[in-house]
mmCIF file of C-alpha atoms in Angstrom:
data_model
loop_
_atom_site.group_PDB
_atom_site.id
_atom_site.type_symbol
_atom_site.label_atom_id
_atom_site.label_comp_id
_atom_site.label_asym_id
_atom_site.label_seq_id
_atom_site.Cartn_x
_atom_site.Cartn_y
_atom_site.Cartn_z
ATOM 1 C CA MET A 1 0.000 0.000 0.000
ATOM 2 C CA LYS A 2 1.194 3.498 -0.760
ATOM 3 C CA LYS A 3 0.252 6.109 1.802
ATOM 4 C CA ASN A 4 0.577 9.910 1.981
ATOM 5 C CA SER A 5 3.364 11.164 4.232
ATOM 6 C CA TYR A 6 5.150 14.455 4.747
ATOM 7 C CA GLN A 7 8.240 12.350 5.598
ATOM 8 C CA PRO A 8 8.058 9.864 2.692
ATOM 9 C CA ASN A 9 10.390 6.966 1.979
ATOM 10 C CA ALA A 10 9.585 6.986 -1.767
ATOM 11 C CA LEU A 11 8.658 9.357 -4.562
ATOM 12 C CA TYR A 12 6.774 8.992 -7.804
ATOM 13 C CA VAL A 13 7.434 9.969 -11.406
ATOM 14 C CA LYS A 14 4.536 10.262 -13.860
ATOM 15 C CA LYS A 15 5.227 9.032 -17.386
ATOM 16 C CA PHE A 16 1.958 9.876 -19.106
ATOM 17 C CA ASP A 17 3.173 8.981 -22.600
ATOM 18 C CA GLN A 18 3.822 5.405 -21.379
ATOM 19 C CA GLN A 19 0.831 5.334 -18.992
ATOM 20 C CA ILE A 20 3.205 4.570 -16.100
ATOM 21 C CA ILE A 21 3.730 5.956 -12.617
ATOM 22 C CA GLU A 22 7.109 4.862 -11.238
ATOM 23 C CA ILE A 23 7.567 4.540 -7.476
ATOM 24 C CA ILE A 24 11.222 5.106 -6.533
ATOM 25 C CA ALA A 25 12.765 4.577 -3.082
ATOM 26 C CA TYR A 26 13.837 7.916 -1.593
ATOM 27 C CA LYS A 27 15.096 6.332 1.640
ATOM 28 C CA TYR A 28 15.955 2.763 2.576
ATOM 29 C CA ILE A 29 12.759 0.656 2.811
ATOM 30 C CA ARG A 30 12.980 -2.447 4.985
ATOM 31 C CA LYS A 31 11.234 -5.670 3.985
ATOM 32 C CA GLY A 32 7.630 -5.436 5.196
ATOM 33 C CA GLN A 33 7.796 -1.644 5.711
ATOM 34 C CA GLU A 34 4.965 0.405 4.236
ATOM 35 C CA ILE A 35 5.814 2.527 1.195
ATOM 36 C CA THR A 36 4.904 6.177 1.762
ATOM 37 C CA ILE A 37 4.889 9.041 -0.733
ATOM 38 C CA ASN A 38 4.060 12.714 -0.549
ATOM 39 C CA TYR A 39 0.896 13.070 -2.646
ATOM 40 C CA ASN A 40 1.933 16.645 -3.493
ATOM 41 C CA GLY A 41 4.618 15.222 -5.804
ATOM 42 C CA ASN A 42 7.636 16.717 -4.033
ATOM 43 C CA VAL A 43 9.150 15.051 -0.968
ATOM 44 C CA ASP A 44 9.636 18.442 0.748
ATOM 45 C CA ASP A 45 6.184 19.925 -0.027
ATOM 46 C CA LEU A 46 4.297 20.461 3.253
ATOM 47 C CA THR A 47 1.195 21.951 1.590
ATOM 48 C CA PRO A 48 -2.015 20.253 2.764
ATOM 49 C CA ILE A 49 -3.374 17.902 0.092
ATOM 50 C CA TRP A 50 -6.617 19.014 -1.547
ATOM 51 C CA PHE A 51 -8.640 15.881 -0.736
ATOM 52 C CA ASP A 52 -9.479 13.832 2.342
ATOM 53 C CA VAL A 53 -7.415 10.663 2.695
ATOM 54 C CA MET A 54 -9.473 7.564 3.514
ATOM 55 C CA GLU A 55 -7.795 5.044 5.815
#
């Protein structure tokens, strides 16, 4: 599962022409650890996201 975080361990790159979103480790991710990304698209962006996140 990928989850929003303001201290993410991964980032994403959109490749619209290939219909791909790549998830790339930003920090070391241990086996079994949840992958977290900043939904704003930048690992340092602390802006509140524009939608409610459902758990």
